[in-house]
Coordinates of C-alpha atoms in Angstrom, one line a residue:
X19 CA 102.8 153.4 93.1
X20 CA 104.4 156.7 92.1
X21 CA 107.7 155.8 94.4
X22 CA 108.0 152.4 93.0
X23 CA 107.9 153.4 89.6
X24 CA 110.6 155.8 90.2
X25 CA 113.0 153.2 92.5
X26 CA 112.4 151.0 89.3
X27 CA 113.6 153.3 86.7
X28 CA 116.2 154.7 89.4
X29 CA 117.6 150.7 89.6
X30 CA 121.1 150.4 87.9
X31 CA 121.0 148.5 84.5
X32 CA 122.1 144.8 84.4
X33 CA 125.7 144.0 84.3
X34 CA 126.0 141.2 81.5
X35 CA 128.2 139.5 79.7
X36 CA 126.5 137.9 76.0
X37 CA 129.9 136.9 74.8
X38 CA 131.2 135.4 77.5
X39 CA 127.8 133.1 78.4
X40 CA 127.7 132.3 74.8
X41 CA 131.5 131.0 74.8
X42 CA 130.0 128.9 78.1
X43 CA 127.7 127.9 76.3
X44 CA 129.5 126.6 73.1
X45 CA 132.1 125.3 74.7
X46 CA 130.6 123.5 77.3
X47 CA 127.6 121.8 75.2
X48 CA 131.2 120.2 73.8
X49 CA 132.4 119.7 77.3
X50 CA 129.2 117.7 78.1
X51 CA 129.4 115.2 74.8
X52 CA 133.3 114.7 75.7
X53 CA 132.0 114.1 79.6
X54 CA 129.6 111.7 78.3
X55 CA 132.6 109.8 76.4
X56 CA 134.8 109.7 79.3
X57 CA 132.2 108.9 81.3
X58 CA 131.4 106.2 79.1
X59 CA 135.0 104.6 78.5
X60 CA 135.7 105.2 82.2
X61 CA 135.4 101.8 84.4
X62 CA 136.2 98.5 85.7
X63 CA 136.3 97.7 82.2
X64 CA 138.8 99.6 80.3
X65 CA 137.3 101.0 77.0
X66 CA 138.6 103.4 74.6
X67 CA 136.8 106.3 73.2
X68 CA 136.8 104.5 69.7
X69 CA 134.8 101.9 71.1
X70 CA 132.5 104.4 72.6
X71 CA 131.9 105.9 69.2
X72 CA 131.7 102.2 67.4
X73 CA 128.9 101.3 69.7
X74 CA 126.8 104.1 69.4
X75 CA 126.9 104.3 66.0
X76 CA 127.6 100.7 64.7
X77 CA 126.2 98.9 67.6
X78 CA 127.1 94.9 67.9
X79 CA 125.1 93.0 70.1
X80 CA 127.2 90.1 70.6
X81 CA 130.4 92.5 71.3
X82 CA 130.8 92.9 75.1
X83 CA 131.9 96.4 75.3
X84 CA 129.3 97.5 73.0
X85 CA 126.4 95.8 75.5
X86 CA 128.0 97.4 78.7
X87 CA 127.9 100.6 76.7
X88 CA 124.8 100.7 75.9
X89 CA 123.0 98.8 79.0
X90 CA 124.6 100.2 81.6
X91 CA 127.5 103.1 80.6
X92 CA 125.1 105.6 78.8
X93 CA 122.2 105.5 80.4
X94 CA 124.2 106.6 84.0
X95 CA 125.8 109.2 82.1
X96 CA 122.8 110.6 80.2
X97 CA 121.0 110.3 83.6
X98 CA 123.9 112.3 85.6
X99 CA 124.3 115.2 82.9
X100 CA 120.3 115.6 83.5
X101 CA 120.6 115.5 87.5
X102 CA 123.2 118.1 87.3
X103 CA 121.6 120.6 84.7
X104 CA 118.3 120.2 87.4
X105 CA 120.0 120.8 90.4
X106 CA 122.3 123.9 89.3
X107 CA 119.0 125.6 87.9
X108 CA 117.2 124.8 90.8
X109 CA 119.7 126.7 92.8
X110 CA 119.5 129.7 90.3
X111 CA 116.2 130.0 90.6
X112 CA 116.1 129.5 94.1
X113 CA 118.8 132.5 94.6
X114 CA 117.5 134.6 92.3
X115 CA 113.7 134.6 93.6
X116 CA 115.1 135.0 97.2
X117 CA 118.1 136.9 96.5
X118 CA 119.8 134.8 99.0
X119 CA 123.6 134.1 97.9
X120 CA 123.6 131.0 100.0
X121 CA 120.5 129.0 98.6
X122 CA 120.6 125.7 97.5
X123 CA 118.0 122.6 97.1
X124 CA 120.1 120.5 99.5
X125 CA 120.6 123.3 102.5
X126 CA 117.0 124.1 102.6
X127 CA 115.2 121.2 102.4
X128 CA 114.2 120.0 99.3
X129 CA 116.5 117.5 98.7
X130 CA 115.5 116.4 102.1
X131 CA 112.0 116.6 101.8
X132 CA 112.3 114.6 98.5
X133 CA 114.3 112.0 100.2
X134 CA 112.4 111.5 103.0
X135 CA 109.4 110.7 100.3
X136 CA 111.6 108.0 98.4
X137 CA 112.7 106.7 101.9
X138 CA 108.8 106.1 102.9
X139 CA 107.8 104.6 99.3
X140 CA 110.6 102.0 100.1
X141 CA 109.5 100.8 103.4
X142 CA 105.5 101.0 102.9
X143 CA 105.2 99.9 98.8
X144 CA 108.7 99.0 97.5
X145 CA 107.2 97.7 94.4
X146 CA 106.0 100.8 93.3
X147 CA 107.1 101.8 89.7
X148 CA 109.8 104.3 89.7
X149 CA 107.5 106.2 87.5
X150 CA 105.0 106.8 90.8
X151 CA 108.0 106.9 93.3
X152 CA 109.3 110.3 91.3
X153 CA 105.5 111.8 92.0
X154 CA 106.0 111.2 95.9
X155 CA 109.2 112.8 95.1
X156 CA 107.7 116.3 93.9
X157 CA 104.9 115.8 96.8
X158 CA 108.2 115.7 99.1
X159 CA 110.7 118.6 97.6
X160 CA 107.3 120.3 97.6
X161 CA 106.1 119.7 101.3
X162 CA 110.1 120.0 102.4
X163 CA 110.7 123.5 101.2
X164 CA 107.3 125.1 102.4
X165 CA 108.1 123.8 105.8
X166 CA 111.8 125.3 106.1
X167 CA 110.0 128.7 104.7
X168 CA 107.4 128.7 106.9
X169 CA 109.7 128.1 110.0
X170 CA 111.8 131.0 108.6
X171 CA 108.8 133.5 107.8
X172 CA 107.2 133.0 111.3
X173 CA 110.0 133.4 113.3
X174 CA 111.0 136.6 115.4
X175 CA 112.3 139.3 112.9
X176 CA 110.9 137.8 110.0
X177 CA 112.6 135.6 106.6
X178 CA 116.2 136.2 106.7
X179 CA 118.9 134.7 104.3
X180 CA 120.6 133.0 107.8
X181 CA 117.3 131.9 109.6
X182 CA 116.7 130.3 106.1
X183 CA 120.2 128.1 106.3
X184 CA 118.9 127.3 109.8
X185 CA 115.9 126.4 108.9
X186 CA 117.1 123.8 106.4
X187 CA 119.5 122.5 108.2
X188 CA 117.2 121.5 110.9
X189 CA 114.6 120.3 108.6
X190 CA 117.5 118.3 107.3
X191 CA 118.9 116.8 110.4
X192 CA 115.0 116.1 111.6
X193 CA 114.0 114.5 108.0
X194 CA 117.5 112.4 107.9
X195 CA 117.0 111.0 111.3
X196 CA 113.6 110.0 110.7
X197 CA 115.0 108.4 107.4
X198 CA 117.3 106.4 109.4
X199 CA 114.8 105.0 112.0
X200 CA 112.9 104.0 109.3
X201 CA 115.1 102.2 107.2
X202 CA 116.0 100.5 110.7
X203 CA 112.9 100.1 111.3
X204 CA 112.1 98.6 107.8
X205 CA 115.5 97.0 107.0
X206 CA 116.0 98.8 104.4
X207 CA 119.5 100.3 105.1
X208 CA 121.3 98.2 102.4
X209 CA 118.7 99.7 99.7
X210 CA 119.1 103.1 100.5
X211 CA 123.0 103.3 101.6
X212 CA 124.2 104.1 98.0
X213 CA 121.2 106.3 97.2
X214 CA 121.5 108.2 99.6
X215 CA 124.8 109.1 99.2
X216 CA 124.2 110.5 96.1
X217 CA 125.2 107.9 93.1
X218 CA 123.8 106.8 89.6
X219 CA 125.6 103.8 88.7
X220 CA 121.8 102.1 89.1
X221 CA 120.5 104.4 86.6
X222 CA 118.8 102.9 83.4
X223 CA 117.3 103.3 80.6
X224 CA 113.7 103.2 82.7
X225 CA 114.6 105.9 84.2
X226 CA 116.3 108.1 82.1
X227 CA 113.3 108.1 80.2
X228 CA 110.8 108.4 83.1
X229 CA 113.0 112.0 84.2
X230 CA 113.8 113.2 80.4
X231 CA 110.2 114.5 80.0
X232 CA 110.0 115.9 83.4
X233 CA 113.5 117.7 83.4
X234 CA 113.6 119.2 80.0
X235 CA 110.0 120.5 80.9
X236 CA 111.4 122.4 84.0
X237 CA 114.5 123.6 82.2
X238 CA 112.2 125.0 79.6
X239 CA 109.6 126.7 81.7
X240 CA 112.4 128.2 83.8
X241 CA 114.1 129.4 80.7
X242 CA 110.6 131.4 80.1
X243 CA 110.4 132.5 83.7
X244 CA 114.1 133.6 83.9
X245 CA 113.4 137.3 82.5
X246 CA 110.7 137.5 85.3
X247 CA 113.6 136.2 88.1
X248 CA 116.0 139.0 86.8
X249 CA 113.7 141.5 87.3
X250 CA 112.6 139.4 90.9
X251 CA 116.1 139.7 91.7
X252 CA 116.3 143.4 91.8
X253 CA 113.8 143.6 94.4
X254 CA 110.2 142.8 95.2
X255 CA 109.9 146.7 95.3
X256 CA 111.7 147.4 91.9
X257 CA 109.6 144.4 90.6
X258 CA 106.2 145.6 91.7
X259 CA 106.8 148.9 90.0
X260 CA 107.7 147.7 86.7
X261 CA 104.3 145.5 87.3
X262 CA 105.3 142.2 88.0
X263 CA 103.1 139.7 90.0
X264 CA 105.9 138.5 92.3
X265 CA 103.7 136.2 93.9
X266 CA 103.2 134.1 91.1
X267 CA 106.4 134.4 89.9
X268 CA 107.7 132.9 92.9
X269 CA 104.6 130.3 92.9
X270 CA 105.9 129.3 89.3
X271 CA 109.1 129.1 90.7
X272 CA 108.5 127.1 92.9
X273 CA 106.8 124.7 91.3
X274 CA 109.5 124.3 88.8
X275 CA 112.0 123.7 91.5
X276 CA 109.9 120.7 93.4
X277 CA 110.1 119.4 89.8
X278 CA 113.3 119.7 88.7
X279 CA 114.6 118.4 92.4
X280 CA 112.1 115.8 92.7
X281 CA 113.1 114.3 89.4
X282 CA 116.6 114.2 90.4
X283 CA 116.8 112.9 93.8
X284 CA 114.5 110.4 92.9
X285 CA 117.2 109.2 90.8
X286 CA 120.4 109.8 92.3
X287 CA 119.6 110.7 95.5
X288 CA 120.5 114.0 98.2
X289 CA 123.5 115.5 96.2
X290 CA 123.7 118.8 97.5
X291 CA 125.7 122.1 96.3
X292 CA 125.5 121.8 92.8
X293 CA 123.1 124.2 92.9
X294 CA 125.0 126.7 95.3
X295 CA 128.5 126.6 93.4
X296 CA 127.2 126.0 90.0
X297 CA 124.8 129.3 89.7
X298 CA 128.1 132.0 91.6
X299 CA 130.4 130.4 89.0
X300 CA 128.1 131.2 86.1
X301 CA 126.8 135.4 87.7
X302 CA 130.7 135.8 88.1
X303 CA 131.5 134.9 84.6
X304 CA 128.1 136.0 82.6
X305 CA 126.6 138.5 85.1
X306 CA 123.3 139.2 86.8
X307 CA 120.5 138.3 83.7
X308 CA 119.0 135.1 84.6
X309 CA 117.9 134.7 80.7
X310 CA 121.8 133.8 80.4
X311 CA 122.1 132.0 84.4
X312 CA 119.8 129.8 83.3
X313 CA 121.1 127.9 80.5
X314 CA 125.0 128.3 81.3
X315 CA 123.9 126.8 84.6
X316 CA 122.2 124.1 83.0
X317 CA 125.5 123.2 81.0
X318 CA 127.9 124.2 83.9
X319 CA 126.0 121.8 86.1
X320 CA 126.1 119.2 83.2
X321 CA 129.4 119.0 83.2
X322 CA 130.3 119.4 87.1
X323 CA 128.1 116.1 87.7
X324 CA 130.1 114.1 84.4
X325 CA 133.2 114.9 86.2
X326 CA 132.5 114.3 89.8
X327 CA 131.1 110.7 88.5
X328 CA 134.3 110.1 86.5
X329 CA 136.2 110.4 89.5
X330 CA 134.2 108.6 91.2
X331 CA 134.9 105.9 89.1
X332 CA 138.4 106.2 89.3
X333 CA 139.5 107.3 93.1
X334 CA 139.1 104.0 94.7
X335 CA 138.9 101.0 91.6
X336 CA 137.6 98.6 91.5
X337 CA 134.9 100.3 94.0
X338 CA 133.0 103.4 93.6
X339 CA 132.7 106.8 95.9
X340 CA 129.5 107.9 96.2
X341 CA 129.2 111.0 94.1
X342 CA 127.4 112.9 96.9
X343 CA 130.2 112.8 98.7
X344 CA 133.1 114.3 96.0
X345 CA 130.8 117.1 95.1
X346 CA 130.7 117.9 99.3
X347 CA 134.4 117.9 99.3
X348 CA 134.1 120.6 96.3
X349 CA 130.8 122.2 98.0
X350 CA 131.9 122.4 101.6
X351 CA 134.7 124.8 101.6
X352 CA 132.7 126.9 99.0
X353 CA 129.9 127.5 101.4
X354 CA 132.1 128.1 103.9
X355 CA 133.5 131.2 101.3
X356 CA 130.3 132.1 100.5
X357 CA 128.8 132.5 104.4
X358 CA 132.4 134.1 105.4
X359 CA 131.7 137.1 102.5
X360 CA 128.3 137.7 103.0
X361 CA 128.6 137.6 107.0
X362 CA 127.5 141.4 107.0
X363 CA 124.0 140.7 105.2
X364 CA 123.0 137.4 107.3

């Protein structure tokens, strides 16, 4: 106990950066209501930001424009600035607790474990309320990232940061290909083609309100367990001397991952990488305290998902690209980056 007291107090204090995650912060909670605008005015029908503001404050229900806006436009963009707040704190917290500069929710398995959960409520009870289909959800992140750690614990050697990428992506390939037999299977491709691409142009204003409660819930418990993931992120051995009970911290964070996934793929579907590029953005700009991580990523990640589904709006009109698949052209080459500059530790 002696040593570990002294490695703790021996650690090197926190490089941070107050100023510059407030700035992030202040500036992007105005990103995120000019996203929402944009996002809003952006479509196969042209409307201008005026309008925007007209119907949501002076709302006119026989006005076209004002019923697309608030039916269908805000509703998909309140729902994607929530997905992409819960997957880029989901990765945080999944980096910091593992210290692994490669984890995300999509490359080990919870996104694919969620999945996998929606794809079986649509073949067995596709009348279920979306309500109970996000509880299979959390059953599935849950059950998909215990099995990609318990290949990667067990193996020869013991958990490493590389045998955990393995391990999700053959979870992945495993629980995908089952997905596909059974929508085959099922006939359920056309259903699940979009979603599972990753989009929210289905999103309403059931489901925003089903996922609010649930993601604001997770962002706020990992807010009060982020001081507990900076110190986690130091080490197990630095955190055990300063008397913290890493296995629950990493219990709790886990928990609050399966929901903050669950939530969001239940909605949208597998988009992966938000939480791998989203959390090295924010360290590199605000530092190593995750009481900071935490909420820039939450705004960071915001704004990342408004953007990706304006373009996805506007690369192909008057048809959409699935917003998984512009945040893979973004999150490829940044894993790539990633795995190429931590080569020495995997």
């Amino acid at each position: 106990m002696a040593k570990l007291q002294q490695q703790a107090e021996a650690s090197p204090p926190l490089r941070t950066r107050p100023l510059a995650a407030s700035l992030i912060l202040l500036i992007g909670i105005g990103a995120i209501a000019l996203g929402i605008g944009l996002s809003i005015a952006v479509g196969v029908a042209d409307i201008t930001l005026g309008t925007v503001w007209d119907a949501l404050v002076r709302f006119d229900g026989g006005n076209n424009h004002h019923q697309i806006i608030q039916s269908l436009r805000l509703p998909r963009a309140l729902a994607g600035a929530l997905v992409g707040a819960a997957f880029a704190v989901s990765g945080a917290l999944i980096q910091g607790m593992t210290r692994n500069p490669i984890a995300d929710t999509g490359l080990l398995g919870v996104n694919a474990g969620a999945g996998f959960a929606v794809v079986l409520v649509f073949a067995f009870i596709p009348w279920l309320p979306f309500a109970y289909i996000i509880m299979f959800s959390f059953i599935g992140a849950g059950l998909g990232v215990a099995l990609v750690y318990g290949i990667a614990y067990f193996s020869r050697g013991g958990m490493t940061p590389l045998k955990l990428v393995l391990a999700g992506a053959v979870v992945g390939s495993l629980v995908s290909g089952l997905s596909q037999a059974i929508s085959l299977l099922f006939q359920i491709n056309y259903d699940l083609a979009f979603w599972s691409a990753g989009g929210i142009s289905t999103a309403d204003w059931f489901q925003v309100s089903v996922m609010l409660p649930w993601i604001v819930a997770g962002l706020t418990c990992a807010l009060i367990l982020s001081r507990s993931v900076t110190i986690l992120s130091l080490g197990e051995d630095v955190a055990a001397g300063l008397g913290q009970r890493t296995k629950l911290v990493k219990g709790l964070g886990a928990a609050i991952v399966m929901v903050l996934t669950g939530a969001s793929v239940a909605t949208v579907g597998g988009v992966g990488f938000i939480g791998l590029i989203v959390p090295h953005i924010v360290r590199y700009l605000v530092g190593v305290d995750y009481r900071w991580i935490i909420p820039c990523s939450a705004v960071l990640g915001a704004v990342l998902v408004l953007l990706a589904d304006i373009g996805a709006k506007m690369i192909a009109v008057p048809y959409e690209t699935p917003l998984g698949s512009i945040i893979a052209v973004l999150g490829v080459p940044f894993f790539l980056y990633l795995a190429r500059r931590e080569r020495r530790e995997l």
